[in-house]
Amino acid sequence: CRAAACAHSSPVARGTVAQRPPDFVSLTDIEPTIVLELRYYGSHNFTGRPVLGYKEPKCLLTRRAALALKGVQEDLRPFGLGLKAYDCYRPQRAVDTFVAWAKDFGDNKMQAEFYPRVPKDRIFREGYLLERSGHSRGSTIDLTVIPLPLPNQEQYNDGDKLRDCGLPAKDRFGDNSLDFGTGYDCFDALANVDNPTIGVDQKSKRVMLRALMQKHGFKPYAPEWWHFTLQDEPYPESFFDFVIE
């Protein structure tokens, strides 16, 4: 999710914390069957390049959040389904990079896919990005649901033709997840969980995912169907900046 989606309602944190707490774990160590497609480690994201702070394709989370996700995965497994994570802990330096990107109106490399209906000069003003992200607290995750066995995943290469994230699934980037109505990180009203224009099937999938995540202690963020934060997060006022390595 983008920084705005991760904003916290409590007062701004006292400051950024450089050290990794001992209870941050790799999600793969807790639940190795959750698939990772960490978009900010590579270039298939709204900036079009690997993001500062992502040195390894690891999903780091607080142990409490990782164990809750293990419970979600266990509930999905009997139905031939599983989770795929797009982003987990996000260093503050990555958030700073996003803010700088949003202010560079000349960089529209990825607009055709990720924000085709939102002029870039409105992205920051309308709150798509803020200077703090809940991902930096370590208990927020962006994810989707995949069918099992896992279908092939389309690979993105720099320079590939971009496809509008709000198009029908057959016309947008070939993600191997279930169809939730938009692609990941779609800066668009279509990504809202309750958008009235999406199909019944896509809406029912969003409701299913939200209910399952809430069952295991996560709270959703209505404008982004993929974004969830642990309700009882251990560091509600701390924003970390250690590198993912």
PDB file of C-alpha atoms in Angstrom:
ATOM      1  CA  CYS A   1       0.000   0.000   0.000  1.00  0.00           C
ATOM      2  CA  ARG A   2       1.029   3.592  -0.361  1.00  0.00           C
ATOM      3  CA  ALA A   3       1.895   5.722   2.632  1.00  0.00           C
ATOM      4  CA  ALA A   4      -1.512   7.351   2.864  1.00  0.00           C
ATOM      5  CA  ALA A   5      -3.102   3.958   3.212  1.00  0.00           C
ATOM      6  CA  CYS A   6      -0.893   3.269   6.194  1.00  0.00           C
ATOM      7  CA  ALA A   7      -1.357   6.543   8.057  1.00  0.00           C
ATOM      8  CA  HIS A   8      -2.061   6.136  11.752  1.00  0.00           C
ATOM      9  CA  SER A   9      -4.717   8.091  13.586  1.00  0.00           C
ATOM     10  CA  SER A  10      -2.577   8.590  16.702  1.00  0.00           C
ATOM     11  CA  PRO A  11      -0.159  11.538  17.048  1.00  0.00           C
ATOM     12  CA  VAL A  12       2.921  11.595  14.858  1.00  0.00           C
ATOM     13  CA  ALA A  13       5.665   9.326  16.131  1.00  0.00           C
ATOM     14  CA  ARG A  14       8.432  10.788  18.244  1.00  0.00           C
ATOM     15  CA  GLY A  15      11.009   9.852  15.653  1.00  0.00           C
ATOM     16  CA  THR A  16      12.532   7.244  13.445  1.00  0.00           C
ATOM     17  CA  VAL A  17      14.149   4.181  15.010  1.00  0.00           C
ATOM     18  CA  ALA A  18      17.276   2.866  13.306  1.00  0.00           C
ATOM     19  CA  GLN A  19      17.649  -0.480  15.087  1.00  0.00           C
ATOM     20  CA  ARG A  20      15.781  -3.660  14.204  1.00  0.00           C
ATOM     21  CA  PRO A  21      13.852  -4.933  17.234  1.00  0.00           C
ATOM     22  CA  PRO A  22      14.430  -8.578  18.189  1.00  0.00           C
ATOM     23  CA  ASP A  23      10.796  -9.500  17.533  1.00  0.00           C
ATOM     24  CA  PHE A  24      10.973  -8.660  13.809  1.00  0.00           C
ATOM     25  CA  VAL A  25      11.031 -11.947  11.897  1.00  0.00           C
ATOM     26  CA  SER A  26      11.028 -13.177   8.314  1.00  0.00           C
ATOM     27  CA  LEU A  27       7.514 -14.286   7.375  1.00  0.00           C
ATOM     28  CA  THR A  28       9.026 -17.232   5.499  1.00  0.00           C
ATOM     29  CA  ASP A  29      10.482 -18.547   8.763  1.00  0.00           C
ATOM     30  CA  ILE A  30       7.039 -18.486  10.378  1.00  0.00           C
ATOM     31  CA  GLU A  31       4.946 -19.644   7.414  1.00  0.00           C
ATOM     32  CA  PRO A  32       7.022 -20.764   4.400  1.00  0.00           C
ATOM     33  CA  THR A  33       3.979 -21.517   2.222  1.00  0.00           C
ATOM     34  CA  ILE A  34       3.012 -17.832   1.875  1.00  0.00           C
ATOM     35  CA  VAL A  35       4.211 -16.700  -1.559  1.00  0.00           C
ATOM     36  CA  LEU A  36       6.278 -13.516  -1.827  1.00  0.00           C
ATOM     37  CA  GLU A  37       6.205 -11.097  -4.764  1.00  0.00           C
ATOM     38  CA  LEU A  38       7.855  -8.096  -3.163  1.00  0.00           C
ATOM     39  CA  ARG A  39       7.211  -5.345  -5.669  1.00  0.00           C
ATOM     40  CA  TYR A  40       9.523  -2.691  -4.202  1.00  0.00           C
ATOM     41  CA  TYR A  41      12.540  -4.998  -4.367  1.00  0.00           C
ATOM     42  CA  GLY A  42      12.181  -4.951  -8.150  1.00  0.00           C
ATOM     43  CA  SER A  43      11.010  -2.410 -10.699  1.00  0.00           C
ATOM     44  CA  HIS A  44       7.366  -3.435 -11.195  1.00  0.00           C
ATOM     45  CA  ASN A  45       5.969  -0.702  -8.975  1.00  0.00           C
ATOM     46  CA  PHE A  46       4.710   2.846  -9.366  1.00  0.00           C
ATOM     47  CA  THR A  47       8.255   4.301  -9.306  1.00  0.00           C
ATOM     48  CA  GLY A  48       9.517   1.926 -12.015  1.00  0.00           C
ATOM     49  CA  ARG A  49      12.722   1.063 -10.150  1.00  0.00           C
ATOM     50  CA  PRO A  50      13.946  -0.899  -7.100  1.00  0.00           C
ATOM     51  CA  VAL A  51      13.262   1.114  -3.957  1.00  0.00           C
ATOM     52  CA  LEU A  52      15.870   2.296  -1.465  1.00  0.00           C
ATOM     53  CA  GLY A  53      16.145   0.033   1.592  1.00  0.00           C
ATOM     54  CA  TYR A  54      15.092  -3.231  -0.093  1.00  0.00           C
ATOM     55  CA  LYS A  55      18.404  -5.094  -0.375  1.00  0.00           C
ATOM     56  CA  GLU A  56      16.852  -8.569  -0.199  1.00  0.00           C
ATOM     57  CA  PRO A  57      13.412  -9.915  -1.221  1.00  0.00           C
ATOM     58  CA  LYS A  58      12.386 -10.639   2.362  1.00  0.00           C
ATOM     59  CA  CYS A  59       9.052 -10.043   4.069  1.00  0.00           C
ATOM     60  CA  LEU A  60       9.913  -8.798   7.562  1.00  0.00           C
ATOM     61  CA  LEU A  61       7.166  -8.338  10.141  1.00  0.00           C
ATOM     62  CA  THR A  62       6.692  -8.313  13.875  1.00  0.00           C
ATOM     63  CA  ARG A  63       6.354 -11.855  15.164  1.00  0.00           C
ATOM     64  CA  ARG A  64       2.818 -11.100  16.314  1.00  0.00           C
ATOM     65  CA  ALA A  65       1.760 -10.080  12.785  1.00  0.00           C
ATOM     66  CA  ALA A  66       3.543 -13.044  11.187  1.00  0.00           C
ATOM     67  CA  LEU A  67       1.818 -15.531  13.496  1.00  0.00           C
ATOM     68  CA  ALA A  68      -1.564 -13.964  12.735  1.00  0.00           C
ATOM     69  CA  LEU A  69      -0.893 -14.385   9.010  1.00  0.00           C
ATOM     70  CA  LYS A  70      -0.018 -18.030   9.625  1.00  0.00           C
ATOM     71  CA  GLY A  71      -3.535 -18.404  10.978  1.00  0.00           C
ATOM     72  CA  VAL A  72      -5.015 -16.825   7.854  1.00  0.00           C
ATOM     73  CA  GLN A  73      -2.991 -19.165   5.659  1.00  0.00           C
ATOM     74  CA  GLU A  74      -4.190 -22.189   7.627  1.00  0.00           C
ATOM     75  CA  ASP A  75      -7.804 -21.121   7.131  1.00  0.00           C
ATOM     76  CA  LEU A  76      -7.330 -20.733   3.370  1.00  0.00           C
ATOM     77  CA  ARG A  77      -5.465 -23.987   2.768  1.00  0.00           C
ATOM     78  CA  PRO A  78      -8.466 -26.389   2.898  1.00  0.00           C
ATOM     79  CA  PHE A  79     -10.081 -24.400   0.091  1.00  0.00           C
ATOM     80  CA  GLY A  80      -7.094 -24.696  -2.227  1.00  0.00           C
ATOM     81  CA  LEU A  81      -6.101 -21.089  -1.621  1.00  0.00           C
ATOM     82  CA  GLY A  82      -3.169 -19.235  -0.085  1.00  0.00           C
ATOM     83  CA  LEU A  83      -1.705 -15.788   0.507  1.00  0.00           C
ATOM     84  CA  LYS A  84       0.767 -13.797  -1.566  1.00  0.00           C
ATOM     85  CA  ALA A  85       2.517 -10.777  -0.044  1.00  0.00           C
ATOM     86  CA  TYR A  86       3.421  -7.679  -2.072  1.00  0.00           C
ATOM     87  CA  ASP A  87       4.956  -5.565   0.713  1.00  0.00           C
ATOM     88  CA  CYS A  88       5.621  -6.004   4.425  1.00  0.00           C
ATOM     89  CA  TYR A  89       7.933  -3.904   6.620  1.00  0.00           C
ATOM     90  CA  ARG A  90       9.002  -0.782   4.709  1.00  0.00           C
ATOM     91  CA  PRO A  91      12.025   1.273   5.837  1.00  0.00           C
ATOM     92  CA  GLN A  92      11.444   4.983   6.428  1.00  0.00           C
ATOM     93  CA  ARG A  93      14.033   5.757   3.745  1.00  0.00           C
ATOM     94  CA  ALA A  94      11.764   4.013   1.224  1.00  0.00           C
ATOM     95  CA  VAL A  95       8.857   6.205   2.301  1.00  0.00           C
ATOM     96  CA  ASP A  96      11.076   9.265   1.890  1.00  0.00           C
ATOM     97  CA  THR A  97      11.867   8.057  -1.635  1.00  0.00           C
ATOM     98  CA  PHE A  98       8.145   7.812  -2.409  1.00  0.00           C
ATOM     99  CA  VAL A  99       7.554  11.362  -1.182  1.00  0.00           C
ATOM    100  CA  ALA A 100      10.382  12.693  -3.358  1.00  0.00           C
ATOM    101  CA  TRP A 101       9.022  10.732  -6.331  1.00  0.00           C
ATOM    102  CA  ALA A 102       5.547  12.220  -5.841  1.00  0.00           C
ATOM    103  CA  LYS A 103       6.987  15.744  -6.000  1.00  0.00           C
ATOM    104  CA  ASP A 104       8.878  15.058  -9.232  1.00  0.00           C
ATOM    105  CA  PHE A 105       6.121  15.845 -11.714  1.00  0.00           C
ATOM    106  CA  GLY A 106       8.384  15.035 -14.642  1.00  0.00           C
ATOM    107  CA  ASP A 107       8.669  11.357 -13.715  1.00  0.00           C
ATOM    108  CA  ASN A 108       5.590   9.636 -15.116  1.00  0.00           C
ATOM    109  CA  LYS A 109       7.279   6.431 -16.233  1.00  0.00           C
ATOM    110  CA  MET A 110       4.660   4.116 -14.706  1.00  0.00           C
ATOM    111  CA  GLN A 111       1.523   6.281 -14.894  1.00  0.00           C
ATOM    112  CA  ALA A 112      -0.143   4.204 -17.599  1.00  0.00           C
ATOM    113  CA  GLU A 113      -0.372   1.232 -15.227  1.00  0.00           C
ATOM    114  CA  PHE A 114      -0.509   2.522 -11.668  1.00  0.00           C
ATOM    115  CA  TYR A 115      -2.252   5.922 -11.821  1.00  0.00           C
ATOM    116  CA  PRO A 116      -3.774   6.325 -15.293  1.00  0.00           C
ATOM    117  CA  ARG A 117      -6.634   8.553 -14.098  1.00  0.00           C
ATOM    118  CA  VAL A 118      -4.818  10.595 -11.437  1.00  0.00           C
ATOM    119  CA  PRO A 119      -2.520  13.439 -12.572  1.00  0.00           C
ATOM    120  CA  LYS A 120       0.709  13.216 -10.626  1.00  0.00           C
ATOM    121  CA  ASP A 121       0.378  16.733  -9.239  1.00  0.00           C
ATOM    122  CA  ARG A 122      -2.687  15.479  -7.320  1.00  0.00           C
ATOM    123  CA  ILE A 123      -1.093  12.377  -5.794  1.00  0.00           C
ATOM    124  CA  PHE A 124       0.462  14.094  -2.793  1.00  0.00           C
ATOM    125  CA  ARG A 125      -2.252  16.730  -2.456  1.00  0.00           C
ATOM    126  CA  GLU A 126      -5.028  14.139  -2.338  1.00  0.00           C
ATOM    127  CA  GLY A 127      -3.293  12.030   0.287  1.00  0.00           C
ATOM    128  CA  TYR A 128      -2.139   9.045  -1.744  1.00  0.00           C
ATOM    129  CA  LEU A 129       1.272   9.595  -0.139  1.00  0.00           C
ATOM    130  CA  LEU A 130       2.258  10.913   3.283  1.00  0.00           C
ATOM    131  CA  GLU A 131       5.567  11.278   5.073  1.00  0.00           C
ATOM    132  CA  ARG A 132       4.903   8.343   7.434  1.00  0.00           C
ATOM    133  CA  SER A 133       3.763   4.813   6.612  1.00  0.00           C
ATOM    134  CA  GLY A 134       2.292   2.162   8.845  1.00  0.00           C
ATOM    135  CA  HIS A 135       4.452  -0.356   6.994  1.00  0.00           C
ATOM    136  CA  SER A 136       7.437   1.162   8.820  1.00  0.00           C
ATOM    137  CA  ARG A 137       5.911  -0.002  12.107  1.00  0.00           C
ATOM    138  CA  GLY A 138       6.262  -3.630  11.039  1.00  0.00           C
ATOM    139  CA  SER A 139       2.704  -4.917  11.415  1.00  0.00           C
ATOM    140  CA  THR A 140       1.152  -3.805   8.122  1.00  0.00           C
ATOM    141  CA  ILE A 141       1.048  -5.969   5.016  1.00  0.00           C
ATOM    142  CA  ASP A 142      -0.131  -5.686   1.420  1.00  0.00           C
ATOM    143  CA  LEU A 143      -1.391  -9.024   0.144  1.00  0.00           C
ATOM    144  CA  THR A 144      -3.719 -10.969  -2.095  1.00  0.00           C
ATOM    145  CA  VAL A 145      -5.120 -14.487  -2.388  1.00  0.00           C
ATOM    146  CA  ILE A 146      -3.789 -17.061  -4.847  1.00  0.00           C
ATOM    147  CA  PRO A 147      -5.267 -20.342  -6.104  1.00  0.00           C
ATOM    148  CA  LEU A 148      -3.330 -23.563  -5.526  1.00  0.00           C
ATOM    149  CA  PRO A 149      -1.583 -25.095  -7.290  1.00  0.00           C
ATOM    150  CA  LEU A 150      -0.095 -21.735  -8.175  1.00  0.00           C
ATOM    151  CA  PRO A 151      -0.600 -20.602 -11.794  1.00  0.00           C
ATOM    152  CA  ASN A 152       2.291 -19.152 -13.746  1.00  0.00           C
ATOM    153  CA  GLN A 153       3.100 -15.525 -12.974  1.00  0.00           C
ATOM    154  CA  GLU A 154       3.716 -13.036 -15.788  1.00  0.00           C
ATOM    155  CA  GLN A 155       7.170 -11.488 -15.471  1.00  0.00           C
ATOM    156  CA  TYR A 156       7.624  -7.743 -15.792  1.00  0.00           C
ATOM    157  CA  ASN A 157      10.672  -6.417 -17.634  1.00  0.00           C
ATOM    158  CA  ASP A 158      11.702  -2.774 -17.849  1.00  0.00           C
ATOM    159  CA  GLY A 159      10.268  -1.288 -20.998  1.00  0.00           C
ATOM    160  CA  ASP A 160       7.299  -3.649 -21.262  1.00  0.00           C
ATOM    161  CA  LYS A 161       4.067  -2.067 -22.446  1.00  0.00           C
ATOM    162  CA  LEU A 162       2.099  -0.886 -19.419  1.00  0.00           C
ATOM    163  CA  ARG A 163      -1.536  -1.831 -18.878  1.00  0.00           C
ATOM    164  CA  ASP A 164      -4.096   0.114 -16.856  1.00  0.00           C
ATOM    165  CA  CYS A 165      -4.472  -1.417 -13.369  1.00  0.00           C
ATOM    166  CA  GLY A 166      -8.230  -0.826 -13.516  1.00  0.00           C
ATOM    167  CA  LEU A 167      -8.867  -2.875 -16.637  1.00  0.00           C
ATOM    168  CA  PRO A 168     -10.542  -6.306 -16.489  1.00  0.00           C
ATOM    169  CA  ALA A 169      -8.159  -9.025 -15.317  1.00  0.00           C
ATOM    170  CA  LYS A 170      -7.588 -10.394 -18.830  1.00  0.00           C
ATOM    171  CA  ASP A 171      -6.358  -6.989 -20.021  1.00  0.00           C
ATOM    172  CA  ARG A 172      -4.123  -5.872 -17.128  1.00  0.00           C
ATOM    173  CA  PHE A 173      -0.804  -7.297 -15.906  1.00  0.00           C
ATOM    174  CA  GLY A 174      -1.041 -11.079 -15.555  1.00  0.00           C
ATOM    175  CA  ASP A 175      -0.954 -11.502 -11.795  1.00  0.00           C
ATOM    176  CA  ASN A 176      -1.472 -15.115 -10.676  1.00  0.00           C
ATOM    177  CA  SER A 177      -3.846 -14.136  -7.884  1.00  0.00           C
ATOM    178  CA  LEU A 178      -7.619 -14.244  -7.723  1.00  0.00           C
ATOM    179  CA  ASP A 179      -9.332 -11.309  -9.450  1.00  0.00           C
ATOM    180  CA  PHE A 180     -10.020  -8.585  -6.897  1.00  0.00           C
ATOM    181  CA  GLY A 181     -11.012  -6.017  -9.505  1.00  0.00           C
ATOM    182  CA  THR A 182      -7.744  -4.078  -9.863  1.00  0.00           C
ATOM    183  CA  GLY A 183      -4.049  -4.692  -9.900  1.00  0.00           C
ATOM    184  CA  TYR A 184      -1.892  -4.065  -6.845  1.00  0.00           C
ATOM    185  CA  ASP A 185      -1.039  -0.465  -5.878  1.00  0.00           C
ATOM    186  CA  CYS A 186      -3.678   0.943  -8.204  1.00  0.00           C
ATOM    187  CA  PHE A 187      -4.024   4.673  -7.394  1.00  0.00           C
ATOM    188  CA  ASP A 188      -7.705   4.657  -8.241  1.00  0.00           C
ATOM    189  CA  ALA A 189     -11.169   4.700  -6.695  1.00  0.00           C
ATOM    190  CA  LEU A 190     -11.682   1.231  -8.173  1.00  0.00           C
ATOM    191  CA  ALA A 191      -9.352  -0.142  -5.483  1.00  0.00           C
ATOM    192  CA  ASN A 192     -11.772   0.878  -2.734  1.00  0.00           C
ATOM    193  CA  VAL A 193     -13.120  -2.228  -1.013  1.00  0.00           C
ATOM    194  CA  ASP A 194     -16.709  -1.036  -1.447  1.00  0.00           C
ATOM    195  CA  ASN A 195     -16.464   0.544  -4.895  1.00  0.00           C
ATOM    196  CA  PRO A 196     -19.971   0.111  -6.371  1.00  0.00           C
ATOM    197  CA  THR A 197     -18.804  -0.294  -9.975  1.00  0.00           C
ATOM    198  CA  ILE A 198     -16.789  -3.495  -9.576  1.00  0.00           C
ATOM    199  CA  GLY A 199     -18.372  -6.842 -10.344  1.00  0.00           C
ATOM    200  CA  VAL A 200     -20.181  -8.983  -7.810  1.00  0.00           C
ATOM    201  CA  ASP A 201     -17.526 -11.684  -7.997  1.00  0.00           C
ATOM    202  CA  GLN A 202     -14.680  -9.248  -7.311  1.00  0.00           C
ATOM    203  CA  LYS A 203     -16.636  -7.572  -4.528  1.00  0.00           C
ATOM    204  CA  SER A 204     -17.353 -10.929  -2.862  1.00  0.00           C
ATOM    205  CA  LYS A 205     -13.630 -11.767  -2.914  1.00  0.00           C
ATOM    206  CA  ARG A 206     -12.816  -8.464  -1.221  1.00  0.00           C
ATOM    207  CA  VAL A 207     -15.430  -9.099   1.454  1.00  0.00           C
ATOM    208  CA  MET A 208     -14.077 -12.626   1.974  1.00  0.00           C
ATOM    209  CA  LEU A 209     -10.509 -11.405   2.387  1.00  0.00           C
ATOM    210  CA  ARG A 210     -11.516  -8.606   4.720  1.00  0.00           C
ATOM    211  CA  ALA A 211     -13.563 -10.943   6.926  1.00  0.00           C
ATOM    212  CA  LEU A 212     -10.780 -13.510   7.133  1.00  0.00           C
ATOM    213  CA  MET A 213      -8.138 -10.924   7.985  1.00  0.00           C
ATOM    214  CA  GLN A 214     -10.398  -9.361  10.622  1.00  0.00           C
ATOM    215  CA  LYS A 215     -10.948 -12.790  12.148  1.00  0.00           C
ATOM    216  CA  HIS A 216      -7.200 -12.990  12.772  1.00  0.00           C
ATOM    217  CA  GLY A 217      -6.867  -9.518  14.244  1.00  0.00           C
ATOM    218  CA  PHE A 218      -6.167  -7.288  11.250  1.00  0.00           C
ATOM    219  CA  LYS A 219      -7.988  -4.100  10.383  1.00  0.00           C
ATOM    220  CA  PRO A 220      -8.592  -3.208   6.729  1.00  0.00           C
ATOM    221  CA  TYR A 221      -8.098   0.104   4.985  1.00  0.00           C
ATOM    222  CA  ALA A 222     -11.201   0.728   2.890  1.00  0.00           C
ATOM    223  CA  PRO A 223      -9.601   2.548  -0.091  1.00  0.00           C
ATOM    224  CA  GLU A 224      -7.159  -0.327  -0.748  1.00  0.00           C
ATOM    225  CA  TRP A 225      -8.442  -3.885  -0.794  1.00  0.00           C
ATOM    226  CA  TRP A 226      -4.911  -5.336  -0.339  1.00  0.00           C
ATOM    227  CA  HIS A 227      -3.885  -3.364   2.782  1.00  0.00           C
ATOM    228  CA  PHE A 228      -4.193  -4.616   6.394  1.00  0.00           C
ATOM    229  CA  THR A 229      -2.694  -3.619   9.752  1.00  0.00           C
ATOM    230  CA  LEU A 230      -2.615  -5.750  12.896  1.00  0.00           C
ATOM    231  CA  GLN A 231      -5.112  -4.254  15.328  1.00  0.00           C
ATOM    232  CA  ASP A 232      -2.905  -4.953  18.348  1.00  0.00           C
ATOM    233  CA  GLU A 233       0.387  -3.936  16.731  1.00  0.00           C
ATOM    234  CA  PRO A 234       3.409  -3.888  19.080  1.00  0.00           C
ATOM    235  CA  TYR A 235       4.885  -0.574  17.841  1.00  0.00           C
ATOM    236  CA  PRO A 236       1.956   1.785  17.171  1.00  0.00           C
ATOM    237  CA  GLU A 237       4.111   4.914  17.440  1.00  0.00           C
ATOM    238  CA  SER A 238       7.497   3.749  16.148  1.00  0.00           C
ATOM    239  CA  PHE A 239       8.734   4.107  12.562  1.00  0.00           C
ATOM    240  CA  PHE A 240      11.772   1.980  11.749  1.00  0.00           C
ATOM    241  CA  ASP A 241      14.481   2.600   9.170  1.00  0.00           C
ATOM    242  CA  PHE A 242      16.716  -0.474   9.195  1.00  0.00           C
ATOM    243  CA  VAL A 243      17.489  -1.925   5.759  1.00  0.00           C
ATOM    244  CA  ILE A 244      15.886  -5.185   4.607  1.00  0.00           C
ATOM    245  CA  GLU A 245      18.819  -7.562   4.163  1.00  0.00           C
TER     246      GLU A 245
END
